[in-house]
Coordinates of C-alpha atoms in Angstrom, one line a residue:
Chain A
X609 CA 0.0 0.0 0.0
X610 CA 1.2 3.3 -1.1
X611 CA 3.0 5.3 2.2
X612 CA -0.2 7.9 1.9
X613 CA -2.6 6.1 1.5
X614 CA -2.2 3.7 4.5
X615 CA -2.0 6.9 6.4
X616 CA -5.3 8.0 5.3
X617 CA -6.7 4.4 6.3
X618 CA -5.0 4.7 9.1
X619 CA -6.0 8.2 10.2
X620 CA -9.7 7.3 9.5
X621 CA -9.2 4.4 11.9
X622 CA -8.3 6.2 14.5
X623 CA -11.0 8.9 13.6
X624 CA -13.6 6.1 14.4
X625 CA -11.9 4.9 17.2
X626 CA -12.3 8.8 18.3
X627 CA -16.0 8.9 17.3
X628 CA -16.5 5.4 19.6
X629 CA -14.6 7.0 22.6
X630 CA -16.9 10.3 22.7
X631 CA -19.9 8.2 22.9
X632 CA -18.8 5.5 25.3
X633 CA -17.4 8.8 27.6
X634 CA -21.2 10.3 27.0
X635 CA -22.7 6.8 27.3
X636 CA -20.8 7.4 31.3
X637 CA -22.0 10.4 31.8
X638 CA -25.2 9.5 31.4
X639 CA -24.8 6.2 33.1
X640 CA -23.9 7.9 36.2
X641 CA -26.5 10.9 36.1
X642 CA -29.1 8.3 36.0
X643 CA -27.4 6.6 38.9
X644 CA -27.1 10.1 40.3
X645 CA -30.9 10.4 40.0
X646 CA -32.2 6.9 41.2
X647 CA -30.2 7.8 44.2
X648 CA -31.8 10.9 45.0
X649 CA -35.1 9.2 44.7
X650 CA -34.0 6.1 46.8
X651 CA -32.1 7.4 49.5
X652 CA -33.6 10.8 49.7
X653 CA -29.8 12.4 48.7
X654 CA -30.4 16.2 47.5
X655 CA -26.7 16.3 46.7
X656 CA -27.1 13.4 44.4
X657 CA -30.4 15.3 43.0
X658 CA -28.6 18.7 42.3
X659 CA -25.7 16.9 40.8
X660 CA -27.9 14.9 38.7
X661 CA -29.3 18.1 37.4
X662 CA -25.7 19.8 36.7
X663 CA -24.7 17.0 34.3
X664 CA -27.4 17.4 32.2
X665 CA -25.6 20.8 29.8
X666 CA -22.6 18.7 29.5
X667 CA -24.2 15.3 28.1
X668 CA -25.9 17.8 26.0
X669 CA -22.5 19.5 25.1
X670 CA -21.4 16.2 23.9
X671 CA -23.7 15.1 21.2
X672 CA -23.7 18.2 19.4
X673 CA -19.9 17.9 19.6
X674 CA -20.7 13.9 18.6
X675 CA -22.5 15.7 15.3
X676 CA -19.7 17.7 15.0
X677 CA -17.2 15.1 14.1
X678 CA -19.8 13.1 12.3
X679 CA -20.3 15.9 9.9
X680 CA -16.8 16.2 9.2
X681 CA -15.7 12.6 8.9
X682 CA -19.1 12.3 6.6
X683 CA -17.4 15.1 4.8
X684 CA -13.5 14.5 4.7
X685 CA -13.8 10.9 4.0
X686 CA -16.3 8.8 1.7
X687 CA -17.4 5.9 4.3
X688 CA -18.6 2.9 3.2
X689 CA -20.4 -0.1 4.3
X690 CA -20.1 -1.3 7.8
X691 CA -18.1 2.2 8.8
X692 CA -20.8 4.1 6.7
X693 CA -23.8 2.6 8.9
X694 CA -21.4 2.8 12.0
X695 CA -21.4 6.6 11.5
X696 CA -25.0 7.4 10.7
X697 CA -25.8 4.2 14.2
X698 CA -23.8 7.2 16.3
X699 CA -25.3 9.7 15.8
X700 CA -29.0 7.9 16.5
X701 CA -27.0 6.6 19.9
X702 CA -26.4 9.6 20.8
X703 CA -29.7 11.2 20.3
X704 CA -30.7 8.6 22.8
X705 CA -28.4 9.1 25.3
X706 CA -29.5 12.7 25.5
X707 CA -32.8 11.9 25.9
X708 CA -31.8 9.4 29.0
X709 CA -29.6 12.3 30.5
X710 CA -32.7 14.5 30.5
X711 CA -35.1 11.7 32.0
X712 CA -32.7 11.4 34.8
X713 CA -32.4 14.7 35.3
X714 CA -36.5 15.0 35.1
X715 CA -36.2 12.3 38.2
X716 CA -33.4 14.1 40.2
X717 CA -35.8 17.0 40.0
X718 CA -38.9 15.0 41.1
X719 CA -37.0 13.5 44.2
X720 CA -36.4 16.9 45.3
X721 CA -40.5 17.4 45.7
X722 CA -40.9 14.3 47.3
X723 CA -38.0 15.0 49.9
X724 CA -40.8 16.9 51.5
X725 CA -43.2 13.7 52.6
X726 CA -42.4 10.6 54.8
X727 CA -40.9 7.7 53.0
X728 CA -42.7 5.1 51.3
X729 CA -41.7 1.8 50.7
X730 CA -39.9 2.5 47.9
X731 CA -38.7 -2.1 47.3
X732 CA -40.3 -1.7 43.8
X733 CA -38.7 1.5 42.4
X734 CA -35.7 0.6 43.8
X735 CA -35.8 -3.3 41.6
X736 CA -36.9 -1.2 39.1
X737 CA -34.2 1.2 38.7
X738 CA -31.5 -1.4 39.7
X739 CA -32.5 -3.7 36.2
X740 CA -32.9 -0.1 34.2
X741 CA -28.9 0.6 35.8
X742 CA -27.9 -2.8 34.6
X743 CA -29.4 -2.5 31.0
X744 CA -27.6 0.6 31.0
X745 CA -24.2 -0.3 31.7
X746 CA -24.4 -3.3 29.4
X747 CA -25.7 -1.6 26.7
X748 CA -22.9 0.9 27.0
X749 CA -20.4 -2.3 27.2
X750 CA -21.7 -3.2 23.8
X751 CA -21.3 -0.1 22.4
X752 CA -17.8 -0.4 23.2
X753 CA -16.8 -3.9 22.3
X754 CA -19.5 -3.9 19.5
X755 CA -20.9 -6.9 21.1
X756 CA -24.4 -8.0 19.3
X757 CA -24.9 -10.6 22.0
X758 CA -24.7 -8.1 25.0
X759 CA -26.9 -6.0 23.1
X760 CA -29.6 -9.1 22.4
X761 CA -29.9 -9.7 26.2
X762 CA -30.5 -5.8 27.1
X763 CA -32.9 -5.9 24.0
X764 CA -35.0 -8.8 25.6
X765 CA -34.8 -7.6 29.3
X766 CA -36.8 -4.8 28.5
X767 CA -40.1 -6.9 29.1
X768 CA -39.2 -7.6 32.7
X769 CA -38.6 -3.5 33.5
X770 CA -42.4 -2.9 32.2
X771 CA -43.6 -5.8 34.2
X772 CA -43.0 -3.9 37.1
X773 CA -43.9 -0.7 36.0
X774 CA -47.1 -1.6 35.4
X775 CA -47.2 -3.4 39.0
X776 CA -45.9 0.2 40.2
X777 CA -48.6 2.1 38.3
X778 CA -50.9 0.2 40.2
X779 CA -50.1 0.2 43.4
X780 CA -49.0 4.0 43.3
X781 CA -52.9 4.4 42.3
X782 CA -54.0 2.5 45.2
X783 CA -51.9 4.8 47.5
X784 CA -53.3 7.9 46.1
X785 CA -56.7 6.4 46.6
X786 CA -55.9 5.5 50.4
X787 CA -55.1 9.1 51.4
X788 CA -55.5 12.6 49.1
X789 CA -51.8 13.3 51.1
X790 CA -50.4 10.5 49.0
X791 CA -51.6 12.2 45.8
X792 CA -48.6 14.5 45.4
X793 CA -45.9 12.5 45.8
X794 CA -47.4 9.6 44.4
X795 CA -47.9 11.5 41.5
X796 CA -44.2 12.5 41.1
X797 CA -43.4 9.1 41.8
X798 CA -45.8 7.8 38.6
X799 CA -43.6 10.2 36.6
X800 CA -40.1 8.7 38.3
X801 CA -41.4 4.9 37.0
X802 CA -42.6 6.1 33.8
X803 CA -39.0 8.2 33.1
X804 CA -37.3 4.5 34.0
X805 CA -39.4 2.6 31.7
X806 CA -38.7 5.0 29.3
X807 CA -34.6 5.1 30.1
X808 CA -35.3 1.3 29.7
X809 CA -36.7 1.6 26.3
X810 CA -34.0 4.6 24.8
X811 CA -31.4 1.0 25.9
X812 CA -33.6 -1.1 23.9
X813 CA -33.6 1.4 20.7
X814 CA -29.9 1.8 21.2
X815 CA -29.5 -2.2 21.5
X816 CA -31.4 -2.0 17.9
X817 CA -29.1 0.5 16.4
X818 CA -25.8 -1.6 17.8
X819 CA -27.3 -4.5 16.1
X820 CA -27.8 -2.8 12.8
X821 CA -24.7 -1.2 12.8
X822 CA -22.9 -4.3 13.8
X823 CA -24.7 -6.9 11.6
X824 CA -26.3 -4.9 8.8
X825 CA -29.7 -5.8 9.2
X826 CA -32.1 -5.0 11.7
X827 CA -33.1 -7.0 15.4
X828 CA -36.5 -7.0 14.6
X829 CA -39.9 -4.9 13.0
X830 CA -42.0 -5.5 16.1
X831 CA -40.2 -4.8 19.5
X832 CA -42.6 -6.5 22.1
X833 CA -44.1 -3.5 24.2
X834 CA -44.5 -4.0 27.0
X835 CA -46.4 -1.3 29.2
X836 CA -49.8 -1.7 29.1
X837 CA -50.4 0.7 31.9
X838 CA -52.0 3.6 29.2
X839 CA -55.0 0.6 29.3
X840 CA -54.6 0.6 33.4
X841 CA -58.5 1.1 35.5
X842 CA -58.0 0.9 39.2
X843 CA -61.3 1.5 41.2
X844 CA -60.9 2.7 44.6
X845 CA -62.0 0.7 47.4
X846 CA -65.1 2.5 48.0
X847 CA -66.4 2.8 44.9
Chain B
X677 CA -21.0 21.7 -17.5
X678 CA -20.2 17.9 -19.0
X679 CA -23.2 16.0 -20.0
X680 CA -22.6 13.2 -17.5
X681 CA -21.5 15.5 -14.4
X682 CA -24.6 17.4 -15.0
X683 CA -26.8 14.4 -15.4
X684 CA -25.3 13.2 -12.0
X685 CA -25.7 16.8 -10.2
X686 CA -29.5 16.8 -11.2
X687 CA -30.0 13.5 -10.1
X688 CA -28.3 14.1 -6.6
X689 CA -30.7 17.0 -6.5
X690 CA -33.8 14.8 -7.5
X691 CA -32.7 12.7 -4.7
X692 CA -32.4 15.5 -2.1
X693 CA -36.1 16.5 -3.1
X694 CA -37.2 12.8 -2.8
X695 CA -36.0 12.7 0.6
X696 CA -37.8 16.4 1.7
X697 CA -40.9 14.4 0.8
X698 CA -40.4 11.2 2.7
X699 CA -40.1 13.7 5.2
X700 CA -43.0 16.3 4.6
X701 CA -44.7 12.9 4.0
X702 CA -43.8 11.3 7.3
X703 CA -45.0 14.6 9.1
X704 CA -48.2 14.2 7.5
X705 CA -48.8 11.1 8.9
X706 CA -47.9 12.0 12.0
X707 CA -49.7 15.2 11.9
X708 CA -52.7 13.3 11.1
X709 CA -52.3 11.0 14.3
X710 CA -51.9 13.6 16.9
X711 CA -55.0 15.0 15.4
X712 CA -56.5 11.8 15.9
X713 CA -55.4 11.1 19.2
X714 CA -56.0 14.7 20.1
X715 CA -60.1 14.1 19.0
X716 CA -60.0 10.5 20.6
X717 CA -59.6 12.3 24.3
X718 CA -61.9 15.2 24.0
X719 CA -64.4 14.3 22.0
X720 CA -64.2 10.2 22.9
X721 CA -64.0 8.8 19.5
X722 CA -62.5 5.6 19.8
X723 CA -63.0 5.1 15.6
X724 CA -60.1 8.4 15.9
X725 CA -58.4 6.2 18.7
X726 CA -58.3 2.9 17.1
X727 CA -57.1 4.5 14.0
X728 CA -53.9 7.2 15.5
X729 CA -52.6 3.6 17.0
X730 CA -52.9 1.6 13.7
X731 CA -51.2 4.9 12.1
X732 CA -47.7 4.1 13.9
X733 CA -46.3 0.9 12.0
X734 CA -46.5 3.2 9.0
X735 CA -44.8 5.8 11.1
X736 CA -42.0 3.5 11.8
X737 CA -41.5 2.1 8.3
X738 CA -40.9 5.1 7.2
X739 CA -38.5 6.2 9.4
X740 CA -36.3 3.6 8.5
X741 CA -37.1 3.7 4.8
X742 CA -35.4 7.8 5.7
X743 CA -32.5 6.0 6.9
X744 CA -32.1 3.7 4.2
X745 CA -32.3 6.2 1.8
X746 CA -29.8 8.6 3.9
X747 CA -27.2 5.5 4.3
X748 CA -27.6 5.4 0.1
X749 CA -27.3 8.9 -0.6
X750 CA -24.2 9.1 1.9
X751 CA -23.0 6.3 0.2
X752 CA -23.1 6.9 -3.3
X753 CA -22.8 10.5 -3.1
X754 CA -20.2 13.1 -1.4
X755 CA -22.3 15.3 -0.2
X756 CA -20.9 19.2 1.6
X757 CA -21.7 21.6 3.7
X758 CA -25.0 22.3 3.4
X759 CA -26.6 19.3 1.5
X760 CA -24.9 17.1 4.3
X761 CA -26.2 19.3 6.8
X762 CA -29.9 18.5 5.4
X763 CA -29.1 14.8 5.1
X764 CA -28.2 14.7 8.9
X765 CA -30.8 16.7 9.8
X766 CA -32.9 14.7 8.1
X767 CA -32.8 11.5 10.3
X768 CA -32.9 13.7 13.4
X769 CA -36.0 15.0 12.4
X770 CA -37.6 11.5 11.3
X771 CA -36.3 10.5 14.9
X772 CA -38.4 13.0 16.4
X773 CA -41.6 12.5 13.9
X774 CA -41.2 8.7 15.2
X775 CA -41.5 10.1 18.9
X776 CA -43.9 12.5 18.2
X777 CA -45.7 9.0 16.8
X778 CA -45.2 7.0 19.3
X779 CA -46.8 9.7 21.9
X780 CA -50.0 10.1 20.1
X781 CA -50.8 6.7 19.8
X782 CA -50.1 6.3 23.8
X783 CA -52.6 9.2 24.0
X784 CA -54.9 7.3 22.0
X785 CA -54.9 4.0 24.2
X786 CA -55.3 5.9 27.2
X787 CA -58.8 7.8 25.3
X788 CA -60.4 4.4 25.6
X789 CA -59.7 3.8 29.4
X790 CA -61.1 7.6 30.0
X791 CA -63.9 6.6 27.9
X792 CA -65.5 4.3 31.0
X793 CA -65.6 8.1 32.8
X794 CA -67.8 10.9 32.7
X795 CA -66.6 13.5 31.0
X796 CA -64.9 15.9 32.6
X797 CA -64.1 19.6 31.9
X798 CA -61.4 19.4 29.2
X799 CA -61.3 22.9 28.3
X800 CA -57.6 23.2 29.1
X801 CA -56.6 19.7 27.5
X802 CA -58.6 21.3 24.4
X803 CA -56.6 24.6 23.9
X804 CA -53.2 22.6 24.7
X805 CA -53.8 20.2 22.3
X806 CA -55.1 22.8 19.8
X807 CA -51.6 24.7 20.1
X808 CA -49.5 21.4 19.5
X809 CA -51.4 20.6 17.0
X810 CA -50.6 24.2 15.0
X811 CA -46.9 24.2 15.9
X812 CA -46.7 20.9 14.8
X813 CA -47.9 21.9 11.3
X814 CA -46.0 24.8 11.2
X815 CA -42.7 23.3 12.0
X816 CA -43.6 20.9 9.0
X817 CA -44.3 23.4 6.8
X818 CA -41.2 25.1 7.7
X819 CA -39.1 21.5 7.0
X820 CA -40.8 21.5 3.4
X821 CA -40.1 25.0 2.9
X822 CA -37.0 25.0 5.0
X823 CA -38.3 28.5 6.6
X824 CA -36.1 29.6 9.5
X825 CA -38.4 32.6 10.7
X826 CA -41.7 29.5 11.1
X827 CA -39.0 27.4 12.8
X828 CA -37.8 30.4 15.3
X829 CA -41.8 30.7 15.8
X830 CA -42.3 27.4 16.5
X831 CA -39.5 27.2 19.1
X832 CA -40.6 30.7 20.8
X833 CA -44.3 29.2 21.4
X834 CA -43.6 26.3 22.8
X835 CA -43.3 28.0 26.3
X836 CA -47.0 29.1 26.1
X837 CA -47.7 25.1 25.6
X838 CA -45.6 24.7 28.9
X839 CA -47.6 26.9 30.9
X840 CA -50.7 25.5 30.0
X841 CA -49.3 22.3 30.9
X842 CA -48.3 22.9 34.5
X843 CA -51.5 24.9 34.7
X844 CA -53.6 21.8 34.0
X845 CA -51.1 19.3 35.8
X846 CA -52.2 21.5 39.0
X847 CA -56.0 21.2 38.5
X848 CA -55.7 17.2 37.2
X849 CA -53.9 16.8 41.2
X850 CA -57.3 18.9 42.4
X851 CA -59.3 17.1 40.7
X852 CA -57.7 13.9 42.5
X853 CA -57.3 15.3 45.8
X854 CA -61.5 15.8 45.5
X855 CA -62.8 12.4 45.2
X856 CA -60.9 9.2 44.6
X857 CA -63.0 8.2 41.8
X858 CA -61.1 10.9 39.9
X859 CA -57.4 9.5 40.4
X860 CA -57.6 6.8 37.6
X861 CA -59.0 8.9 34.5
X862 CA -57.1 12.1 36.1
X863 CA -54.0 9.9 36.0
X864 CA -54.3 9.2 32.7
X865 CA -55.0 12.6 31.5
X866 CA -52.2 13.5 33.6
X867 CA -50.1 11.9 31.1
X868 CA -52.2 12.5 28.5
X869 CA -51.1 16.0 28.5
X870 CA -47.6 15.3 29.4
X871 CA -47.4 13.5 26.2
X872 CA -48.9 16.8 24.6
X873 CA -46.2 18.5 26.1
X874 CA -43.6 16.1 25.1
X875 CA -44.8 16.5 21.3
X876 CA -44.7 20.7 21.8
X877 CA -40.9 19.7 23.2
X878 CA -40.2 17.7 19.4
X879 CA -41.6 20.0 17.6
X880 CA -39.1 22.7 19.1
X881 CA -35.9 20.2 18.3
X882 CA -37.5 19.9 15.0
X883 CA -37.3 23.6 15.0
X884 CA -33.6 24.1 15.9
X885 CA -32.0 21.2 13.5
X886 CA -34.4 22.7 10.6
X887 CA -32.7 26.1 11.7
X888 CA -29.3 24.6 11.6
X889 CA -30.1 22.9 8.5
X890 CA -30.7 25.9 6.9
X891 CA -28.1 28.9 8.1
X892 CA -25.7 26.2 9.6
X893 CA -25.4 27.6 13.3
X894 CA -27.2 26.3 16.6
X895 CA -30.2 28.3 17.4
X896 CA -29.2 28.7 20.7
X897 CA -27.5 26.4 23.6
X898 CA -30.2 26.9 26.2
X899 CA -33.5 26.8 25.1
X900 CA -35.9 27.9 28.0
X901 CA -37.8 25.2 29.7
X902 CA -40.5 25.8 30.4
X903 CA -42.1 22.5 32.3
X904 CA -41.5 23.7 36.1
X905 CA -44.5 20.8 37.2
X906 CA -41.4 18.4 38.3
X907 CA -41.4 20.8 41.2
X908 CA -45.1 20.7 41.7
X909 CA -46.4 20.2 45.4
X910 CA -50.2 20.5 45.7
X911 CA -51.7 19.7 48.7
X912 CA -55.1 18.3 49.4
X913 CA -57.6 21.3 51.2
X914 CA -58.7 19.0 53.7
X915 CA -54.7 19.0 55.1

């Protein structure tokens, strides 16, 4: 291979290796504002809350300077291929880790209302967001290693995290019924489970795009959805 | 110009044009849902509900017919500045069309639990949804006609949309607090109009990549938020 042209090859390699880097480093930014957040709801931590809240311009920062480089590789080089879809899957992975920074930081800010009311038993938020922090953290392995299998499992875990939503939904209704004082921070709490799930399914969509940018051909048409809770009726008691 | 070099240049710019109207067409259809899923809540028409949910596979296949066509066009072209601008923006905008989708159809299923309710007073749900529903067709207009000043409208009204929402998030808690019969359909409306809020949110990102897009510089790096109801605290009368 002429001297310039492995060079080029070369430079472009380490250009992607660049492009993987900035996401993985957003991809633990975000990891850690959501386990920032689930601590603040948790453990009643305000410091955890306000730092989960600070974080939020930064992940921010990072995908538009994610587009950045995209733009310019897309322009200085002529990708093809595997590289080609690997560029365009980055860009959609980062879209979604933005939107997981700013449901985090939506939680962090809800945890700070409910500071304000005696503790519930909190057992099935706190599974909850444990599965959602694992999904995370693999899914942001398999960014990494480019590992389809990794990305399978978080793909199929899913189901299990709306399980319990929708077990949550339920029972947060019940509370609110038992007591109009429980109708606030139950409330907030609704909104804390529902920004999980959806943290849950922004892994799932970014286990799709790993796939597709791995493989070449997508995980699936119909991703089983699980949340049924838009179809939830709980009566109170009295009725 | 060459015969062949110009024969190229106007097909690249067929192909750009083909790709505005996947997208113009994609907002369509998702234009149509909300509206459907907007009329399935307040005037409970479960035909409109039954019909914004069927809308979304549609929704979906088109967004990844966009990226398809984008992965082509990268591919076989070597598109600059501006023209790869577009075709970046491109699949963040079908990103957010596919959110905007998915939203409206979760209204829609939660119509048909509200539907076993009385009606309520849904004045407020009415004018939000009437204002999403106009900046929504706006900012598609302005991606068809890639018009900056509709976009910059767009993303200056969606704070009015925010008001209204914490507004109505405040009397959906009242409404709660005031019989417990209220707590299930006031839940879901609850997040009925979150997601209304959530599509005002897309529209505005819509906004900013079609201004980038066009004059290739961020709108801004802090849009105002607008949705202070993570800090609600209502509290029943009777405490």
């Amino acid at each position: 291979m002429p001297e310039v042209a492995e060079h080029i090859v070369k430079s472009f390699e380490q250009e992607l290796k660049r492009l993987r880097v900035l996401i993985t480093d957003m991809g633990g930014m975000v990891e850690s504002q959501v386990a920032l957040a689930c601590r603040a709801v948790i453990e009643r931590d305000g410091d955890a809350a306000s730092r989960a809240v600070e974080a939020d311009p930064k992940v921010d920062a990072t995908e538009r300077e994610v587009e950045q480089f995209v733009i310019r590789l897309l322009a200085l080089r002529q990708p093809m291929a595997q590289d080609l879809r690997q560029i365009v899957a980055s860009l959609k992975i980062t879209g979604d880790l933005e939107r997981i920074g700013d449901y985090a930081a939506n939680v962090a800010k809800r945890s700070l209302v409910l500071d304000q009311y005696n503790p519930y038993s909190l057992t099935g938020l706190a599974h909850m967001s444990g599965l959602v922090q694992e999904n995370l953290k693999s899914i942001i392995d398999a960014i990494g290693e480019e590992d389809t299998d990794k990305a399978l499992q978080v793909w199929r875990s899913d189901a299990v995290i709306d399980e319990i939503y929708n077990a949550l939904f339920r029972e947060l209704v019940t509370y609110m019924m038992e007591d109009p004082r429980n109708i606030t921070p139950c409330t907030h709490l609704l909104f804390v489970a529902k920004n999980l799930e959806r943290i849950g399914d922004h892994a799932t969509n970014i286990a799709e795009t790993v796939y597709y940018a791995v493989k070449g051909e997508a995980l699936i048409d119909a991703r089983p959805k699980g949340d049924t809770s838009a179809y939830a009726v709980i009566r109170p008691a009295r009725d």
